[in-house]
mmCIF file of C-alpha atoms in Angstrom:
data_model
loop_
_atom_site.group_PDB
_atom_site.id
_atom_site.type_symbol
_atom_site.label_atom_id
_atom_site.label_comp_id
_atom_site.label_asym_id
_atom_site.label_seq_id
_atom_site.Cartn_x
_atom_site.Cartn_y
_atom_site.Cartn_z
ATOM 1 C CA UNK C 1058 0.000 0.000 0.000
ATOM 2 C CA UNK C 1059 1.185 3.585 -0.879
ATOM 3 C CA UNK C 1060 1.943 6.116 1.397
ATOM 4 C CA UNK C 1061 -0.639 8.257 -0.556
ATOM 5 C CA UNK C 1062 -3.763 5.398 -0.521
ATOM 6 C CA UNK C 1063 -2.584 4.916 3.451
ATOM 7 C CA UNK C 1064 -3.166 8.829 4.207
ATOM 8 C CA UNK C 1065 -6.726 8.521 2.023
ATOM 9 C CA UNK C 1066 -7.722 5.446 4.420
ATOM 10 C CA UNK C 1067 -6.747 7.212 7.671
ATOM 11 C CA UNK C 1068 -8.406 10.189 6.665
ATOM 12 C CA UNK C 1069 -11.601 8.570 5.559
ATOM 13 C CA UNK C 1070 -11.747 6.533 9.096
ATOM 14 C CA UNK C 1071 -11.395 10.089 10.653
ATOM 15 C CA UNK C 1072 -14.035 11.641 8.891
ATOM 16 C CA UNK C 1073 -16.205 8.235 9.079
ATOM 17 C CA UNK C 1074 -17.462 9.299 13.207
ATOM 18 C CA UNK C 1075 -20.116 10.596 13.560
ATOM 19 C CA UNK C 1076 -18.109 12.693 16.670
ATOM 20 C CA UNK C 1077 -15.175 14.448 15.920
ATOM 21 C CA UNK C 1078 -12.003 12.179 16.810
ATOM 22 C CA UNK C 1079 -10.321 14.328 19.746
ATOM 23 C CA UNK C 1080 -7.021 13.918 17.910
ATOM 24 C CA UNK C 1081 -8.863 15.602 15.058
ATOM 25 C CA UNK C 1082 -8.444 19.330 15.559
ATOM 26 C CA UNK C 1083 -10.301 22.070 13.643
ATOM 27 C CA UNK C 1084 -6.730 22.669 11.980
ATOM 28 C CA UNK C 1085 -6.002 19.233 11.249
ATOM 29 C CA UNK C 1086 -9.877 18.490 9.984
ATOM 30 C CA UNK C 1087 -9.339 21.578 7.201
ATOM 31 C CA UNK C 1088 -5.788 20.106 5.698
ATOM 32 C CA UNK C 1089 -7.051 16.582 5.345
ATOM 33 C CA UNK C 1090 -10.573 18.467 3.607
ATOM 34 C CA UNK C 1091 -8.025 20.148 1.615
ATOM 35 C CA UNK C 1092 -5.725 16.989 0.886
ATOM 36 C CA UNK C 1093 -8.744 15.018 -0.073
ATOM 37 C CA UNK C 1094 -9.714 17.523 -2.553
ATOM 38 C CA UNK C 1095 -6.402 17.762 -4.221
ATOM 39 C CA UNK C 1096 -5.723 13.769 -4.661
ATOM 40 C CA UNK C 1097 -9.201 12.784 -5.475
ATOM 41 C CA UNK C 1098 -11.153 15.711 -6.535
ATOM 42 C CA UNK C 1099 -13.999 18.178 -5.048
ATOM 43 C CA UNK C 1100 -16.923 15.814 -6.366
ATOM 44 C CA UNK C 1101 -15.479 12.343 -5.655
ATOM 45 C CA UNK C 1102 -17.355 10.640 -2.920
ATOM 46 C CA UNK C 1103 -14.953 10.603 0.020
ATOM 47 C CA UNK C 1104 -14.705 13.988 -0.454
ATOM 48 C CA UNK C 1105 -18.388 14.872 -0.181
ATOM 49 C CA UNK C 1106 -18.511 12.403 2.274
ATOM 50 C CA UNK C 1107 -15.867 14.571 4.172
ATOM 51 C CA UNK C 1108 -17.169 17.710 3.610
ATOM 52 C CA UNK C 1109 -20.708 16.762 4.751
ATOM 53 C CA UNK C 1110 -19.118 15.357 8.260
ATOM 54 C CA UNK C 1111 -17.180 18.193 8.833
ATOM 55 C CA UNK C 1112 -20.210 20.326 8.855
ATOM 56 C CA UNK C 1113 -22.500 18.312 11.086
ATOM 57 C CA UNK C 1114 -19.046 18.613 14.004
ATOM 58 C CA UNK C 1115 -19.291 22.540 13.694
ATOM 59 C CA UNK C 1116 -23.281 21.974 14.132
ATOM 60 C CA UNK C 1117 -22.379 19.432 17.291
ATOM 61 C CA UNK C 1118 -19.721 21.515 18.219
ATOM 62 C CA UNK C 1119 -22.226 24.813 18.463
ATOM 63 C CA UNK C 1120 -20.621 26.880 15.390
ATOM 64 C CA UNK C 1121 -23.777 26.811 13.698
ATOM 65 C CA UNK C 1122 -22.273 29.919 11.801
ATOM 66 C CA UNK C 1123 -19.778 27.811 10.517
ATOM 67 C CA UNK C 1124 -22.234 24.974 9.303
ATOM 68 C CA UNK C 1125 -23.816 27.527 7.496
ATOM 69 C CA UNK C 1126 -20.701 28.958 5.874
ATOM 70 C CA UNK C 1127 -19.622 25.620 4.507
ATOM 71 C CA UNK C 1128 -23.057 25.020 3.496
ATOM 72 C CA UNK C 1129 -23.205 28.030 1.717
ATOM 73 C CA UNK C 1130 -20.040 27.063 0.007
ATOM 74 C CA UNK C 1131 -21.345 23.825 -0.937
ATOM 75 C CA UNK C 1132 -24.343 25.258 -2.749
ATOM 76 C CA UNK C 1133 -22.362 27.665 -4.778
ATOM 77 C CA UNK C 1134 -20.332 25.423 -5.561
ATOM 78 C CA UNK C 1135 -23.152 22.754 -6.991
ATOM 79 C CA UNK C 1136 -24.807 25.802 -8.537
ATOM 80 C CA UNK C 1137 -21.821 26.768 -10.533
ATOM 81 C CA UNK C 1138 -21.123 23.323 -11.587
ATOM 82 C CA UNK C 1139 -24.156 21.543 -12.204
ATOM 83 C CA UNK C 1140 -26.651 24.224 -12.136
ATOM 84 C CA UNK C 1141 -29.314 24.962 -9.248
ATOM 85 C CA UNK C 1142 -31.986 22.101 -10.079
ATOM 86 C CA UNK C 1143 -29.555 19.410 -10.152
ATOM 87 C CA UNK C 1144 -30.382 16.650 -7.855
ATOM 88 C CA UNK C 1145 -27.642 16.935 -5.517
ATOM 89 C CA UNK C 1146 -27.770 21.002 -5.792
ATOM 90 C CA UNK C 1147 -31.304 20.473 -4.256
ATOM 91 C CA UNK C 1148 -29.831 18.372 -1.481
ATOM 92 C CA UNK C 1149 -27.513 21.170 -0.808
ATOM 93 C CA UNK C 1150 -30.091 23.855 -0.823
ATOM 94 C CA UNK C 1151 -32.249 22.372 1.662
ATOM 95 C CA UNK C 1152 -29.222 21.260 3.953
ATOM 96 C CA UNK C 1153 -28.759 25.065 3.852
ATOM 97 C CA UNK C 1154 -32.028 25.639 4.640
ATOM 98 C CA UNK C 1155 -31.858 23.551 7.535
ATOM 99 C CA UNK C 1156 -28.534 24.911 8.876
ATOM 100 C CA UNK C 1157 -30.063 28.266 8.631
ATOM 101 C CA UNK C 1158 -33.133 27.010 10.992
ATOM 102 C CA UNK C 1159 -30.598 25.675 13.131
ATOM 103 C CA UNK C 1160 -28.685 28.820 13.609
ATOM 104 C CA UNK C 1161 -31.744 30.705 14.077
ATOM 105 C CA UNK C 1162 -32.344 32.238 10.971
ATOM 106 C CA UNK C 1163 -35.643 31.517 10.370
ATOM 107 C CA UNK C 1164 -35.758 34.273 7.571
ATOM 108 C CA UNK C 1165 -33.159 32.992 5.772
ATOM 109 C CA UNK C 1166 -34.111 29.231 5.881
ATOM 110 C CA UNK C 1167 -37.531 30.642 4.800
ATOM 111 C CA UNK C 1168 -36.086 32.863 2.090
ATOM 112 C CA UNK C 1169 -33.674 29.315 1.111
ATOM 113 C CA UNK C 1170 -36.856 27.022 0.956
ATOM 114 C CA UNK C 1171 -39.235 29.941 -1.234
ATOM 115 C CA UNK C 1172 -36.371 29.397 -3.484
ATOM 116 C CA UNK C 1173 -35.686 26.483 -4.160
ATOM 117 C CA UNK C 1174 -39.974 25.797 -4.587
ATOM 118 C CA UNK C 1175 -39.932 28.420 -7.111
ATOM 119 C CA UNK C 1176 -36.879 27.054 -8.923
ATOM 120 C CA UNK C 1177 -38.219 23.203 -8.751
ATOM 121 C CA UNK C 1178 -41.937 24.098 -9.815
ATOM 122 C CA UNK C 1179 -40.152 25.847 -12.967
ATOM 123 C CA UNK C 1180 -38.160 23.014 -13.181
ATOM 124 C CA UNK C 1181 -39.629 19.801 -12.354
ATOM 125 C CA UNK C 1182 -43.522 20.386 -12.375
ATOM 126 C CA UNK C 1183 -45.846 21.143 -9.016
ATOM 127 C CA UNK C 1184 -46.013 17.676 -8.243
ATOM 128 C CA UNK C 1185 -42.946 16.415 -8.692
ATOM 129 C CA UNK C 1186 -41.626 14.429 -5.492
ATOM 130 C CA UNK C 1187 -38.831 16.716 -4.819
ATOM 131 C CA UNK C 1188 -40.749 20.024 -5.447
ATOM 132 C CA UNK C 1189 -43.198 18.424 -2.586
ATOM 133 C CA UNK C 1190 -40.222 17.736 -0.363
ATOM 134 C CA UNK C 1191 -39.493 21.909 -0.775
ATOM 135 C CA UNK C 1192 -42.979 22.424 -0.359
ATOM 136 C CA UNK C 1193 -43.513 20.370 2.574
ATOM 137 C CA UNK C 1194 -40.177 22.245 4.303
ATOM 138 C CA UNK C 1195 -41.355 25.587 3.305
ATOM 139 C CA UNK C 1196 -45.056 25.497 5.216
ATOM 140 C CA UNK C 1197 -43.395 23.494 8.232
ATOM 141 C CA UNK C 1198 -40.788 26.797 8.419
ATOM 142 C CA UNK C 1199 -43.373 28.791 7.712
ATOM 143 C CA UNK C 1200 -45.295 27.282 11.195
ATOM 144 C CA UNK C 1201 -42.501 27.640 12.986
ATOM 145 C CA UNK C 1202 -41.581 31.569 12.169
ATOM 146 C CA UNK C 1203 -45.405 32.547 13.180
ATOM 147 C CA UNK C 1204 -47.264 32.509 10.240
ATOM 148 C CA UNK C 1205 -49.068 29.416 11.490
ATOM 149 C CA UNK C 1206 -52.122 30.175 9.297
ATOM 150 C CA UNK C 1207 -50.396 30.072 5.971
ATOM 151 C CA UNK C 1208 -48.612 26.825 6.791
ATOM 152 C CA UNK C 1209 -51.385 24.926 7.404
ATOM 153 C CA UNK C 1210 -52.866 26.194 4.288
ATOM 154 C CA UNK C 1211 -50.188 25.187 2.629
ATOM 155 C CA UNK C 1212 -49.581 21.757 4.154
ATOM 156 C CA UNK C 1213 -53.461 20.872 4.050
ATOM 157 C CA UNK C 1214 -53.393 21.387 0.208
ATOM 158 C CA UNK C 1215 -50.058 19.558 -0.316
ATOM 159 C CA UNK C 1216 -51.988 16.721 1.491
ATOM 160 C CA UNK C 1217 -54.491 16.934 -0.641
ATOM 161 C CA UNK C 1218 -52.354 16.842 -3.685
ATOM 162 C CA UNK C 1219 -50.208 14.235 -2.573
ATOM 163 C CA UNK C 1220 -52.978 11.518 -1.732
ATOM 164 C CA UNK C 1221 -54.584 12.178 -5.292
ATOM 165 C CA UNK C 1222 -51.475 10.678 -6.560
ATOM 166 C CA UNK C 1223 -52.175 7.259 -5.378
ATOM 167 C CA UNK C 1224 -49.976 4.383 -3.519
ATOM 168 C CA UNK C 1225 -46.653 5.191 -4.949
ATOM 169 C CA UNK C 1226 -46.740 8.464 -2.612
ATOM 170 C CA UNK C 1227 -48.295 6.693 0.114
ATOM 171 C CA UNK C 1228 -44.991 7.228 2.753
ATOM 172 C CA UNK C 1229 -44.884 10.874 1.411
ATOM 173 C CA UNK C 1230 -48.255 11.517 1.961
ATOM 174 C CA UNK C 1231 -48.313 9.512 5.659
ATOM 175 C CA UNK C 1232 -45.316 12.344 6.739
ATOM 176 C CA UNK C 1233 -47.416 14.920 5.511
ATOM 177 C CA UNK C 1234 -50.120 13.839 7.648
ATOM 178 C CA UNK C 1235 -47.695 13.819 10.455
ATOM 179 C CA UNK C 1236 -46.324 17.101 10.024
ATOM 180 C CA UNK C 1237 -50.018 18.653 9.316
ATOM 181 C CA UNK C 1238 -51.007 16.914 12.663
ATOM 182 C CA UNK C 1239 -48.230 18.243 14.769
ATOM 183 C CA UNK C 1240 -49.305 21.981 12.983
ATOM 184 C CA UNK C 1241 -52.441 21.713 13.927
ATOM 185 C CA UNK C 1242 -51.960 20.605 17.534
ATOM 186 C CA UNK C 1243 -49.274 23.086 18.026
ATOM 187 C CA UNK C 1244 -51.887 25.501 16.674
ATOM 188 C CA UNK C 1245 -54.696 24.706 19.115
ATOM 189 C CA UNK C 1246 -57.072 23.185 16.434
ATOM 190 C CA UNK C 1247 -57.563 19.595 18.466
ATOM 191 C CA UNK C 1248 -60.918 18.726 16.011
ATOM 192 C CA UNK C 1249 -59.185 18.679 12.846
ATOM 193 C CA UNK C 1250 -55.864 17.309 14.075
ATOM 194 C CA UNK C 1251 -58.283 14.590 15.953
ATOM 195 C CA UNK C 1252 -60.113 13.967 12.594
ATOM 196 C CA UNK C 1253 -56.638 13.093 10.829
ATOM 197 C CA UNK C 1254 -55.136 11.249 13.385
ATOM 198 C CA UNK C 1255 -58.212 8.891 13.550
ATOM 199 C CA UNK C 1256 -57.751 8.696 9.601
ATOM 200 C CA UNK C 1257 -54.276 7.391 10.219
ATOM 201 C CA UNK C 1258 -55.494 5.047 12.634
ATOM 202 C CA UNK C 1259 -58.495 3.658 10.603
ATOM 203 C CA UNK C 1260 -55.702 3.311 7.887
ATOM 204 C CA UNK C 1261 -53.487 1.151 10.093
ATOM 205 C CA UNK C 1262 -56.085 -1.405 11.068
ATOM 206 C CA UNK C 1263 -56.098 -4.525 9.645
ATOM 207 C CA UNK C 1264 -52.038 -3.973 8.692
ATOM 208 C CA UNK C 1265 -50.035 -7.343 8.897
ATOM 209 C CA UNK C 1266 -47.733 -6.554 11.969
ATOM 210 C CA UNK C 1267 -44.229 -5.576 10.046
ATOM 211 C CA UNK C 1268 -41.294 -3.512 11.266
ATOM 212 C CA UNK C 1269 -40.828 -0.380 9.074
ATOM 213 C CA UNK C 1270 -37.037 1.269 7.769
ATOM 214 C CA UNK C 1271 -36.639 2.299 11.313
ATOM 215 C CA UNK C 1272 -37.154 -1.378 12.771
ATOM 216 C CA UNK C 1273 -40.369 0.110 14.720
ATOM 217 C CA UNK C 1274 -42.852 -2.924 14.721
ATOM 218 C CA UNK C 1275 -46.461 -1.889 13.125
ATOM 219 C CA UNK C 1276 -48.153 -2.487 16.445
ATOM 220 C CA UNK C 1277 -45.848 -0.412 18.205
ATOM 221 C CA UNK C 1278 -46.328 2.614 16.005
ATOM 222 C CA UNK C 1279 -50.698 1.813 16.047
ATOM 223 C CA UNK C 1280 -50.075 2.298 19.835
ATOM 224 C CA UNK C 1281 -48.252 5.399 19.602
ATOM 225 C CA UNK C 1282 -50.794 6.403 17.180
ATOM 226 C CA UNK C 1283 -53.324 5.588 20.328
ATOM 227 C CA UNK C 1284 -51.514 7.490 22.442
ATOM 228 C CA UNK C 1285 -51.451 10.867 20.623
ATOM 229 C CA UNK C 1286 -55.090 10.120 20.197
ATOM 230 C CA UNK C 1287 -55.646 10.101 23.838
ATOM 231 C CA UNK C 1288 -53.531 13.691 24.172
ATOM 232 C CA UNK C 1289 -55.340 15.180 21.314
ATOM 233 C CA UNK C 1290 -58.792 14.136 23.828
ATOM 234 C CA UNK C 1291 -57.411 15.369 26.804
ATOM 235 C CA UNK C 1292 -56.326 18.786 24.856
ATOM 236 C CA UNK C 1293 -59.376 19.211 23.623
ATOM 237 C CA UNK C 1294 -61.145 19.137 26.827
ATOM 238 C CA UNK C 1295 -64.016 16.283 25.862
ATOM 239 C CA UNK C 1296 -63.918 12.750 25.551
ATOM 240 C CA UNK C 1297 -64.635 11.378 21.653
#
């Protein structure tokens, strides 16, 4: 093995925890980035790879400012090479949308997500999977910053939309429920968040007991189903 492919490997390990190594300083974490780039390339894998790690340690680390810096970087650099819809130029603009949210700049992650749903509507069509996914980010951010009003408006429709496209958006549309759910709680309106919880629930019955991508079991998630339900009941003040 050459010294060269040894360095790569040690590096890699490195910048394969999810914690930054202690022996890894800030310093040290910048001149393997750099060293990566230079023998392999900005777009080869490891380096991505390396580049994505190093942001979530500032975010663990508290330098949210730097996260967004880096992630800021990353999207002008995607937009200058592959152009702004490209598929992994949208995974960079929302990641910068969410470090934004993360720092506290709700304005900017909200400005970010308008964005890129403008851009991908243009692009890809309305109801394209990934314009949803921007859509979907934009009323939840949209919740968040105050304007509770508008992003239920926005997620109720999206719901809408995304059910009248049938089984192959079935997981899609389930989130949305979720996230239009936890809106409407949050926003104090128990009856409709009740009425869509107990369509979630009716949907469940009568499913085979499986274990979804996250290993929960299907019975485990009807009962946590059950006991939002029984919150929702409570919030609301009446029994039902």
């Amino acid at each position: 093995m050459g010294r060269r492919t040894a360095r790569i490997r040690r590096i890699k390990r490195s910048f394969g925890r999810f914690d930054r190594p202690v022996t890894m300083t800030w310093g040290r974490a910048e001149k393997s980035l750099a060293y990566l780039t230079a023998e392999l390339g900005p777009w080869h894998p490891d380096t991505v790879s390396a580049r994505r790690t190093l942001q979530t340690w500032l975010m663990n680390s508290g330098d949210t400012a730097g996260a967004v810096r880096m992630a800021q970087e990353e999207v002008d650099a995607r937009t200058a090479e592959f152009g702004p819809e490209h598929a992994d130029t949208v995974a960079a603009r929302l990641t910068l949308a969410r470090r934004r949210r993360a720092a506290g700049d709700m304005a900017g992650a909200i400005t970010e997500a308008r964005l890129l749903v403008e851009d991908l509507t243009r692009t890809h069509g309305h109801d394209h999977e990934e314009t949803h996914v921007a859509r979907r980010i934009l009323a939840e951010y949209l919740c968040e910053s105050g304007d509770a009003a508008e992003g239920i408006r926005r997620l109720t429709a999206l719901y809408t939309e995304s059910r009248a496209l049938g089984p192959e958006r079935l997981k899609a549309t389930q989130l949305l429920r979720t996230t239009l759910i936890m809106a409407l709680e949050r926003n104090g309106d128990h009856e409709k968040a009740l009425a869509l919880l107990d369509e979630a629930i009716a949907e469940g019955r009568g499913t085979a007991d499986s274990r979804d991508d996250n290993g929960e079991s299907a019975d485990a998630a009807r009962q946590l189903l059950q006991d939002w339900r029984a919150r929702l009941v409570r919030q609301a003040g009446g029994a039902r």
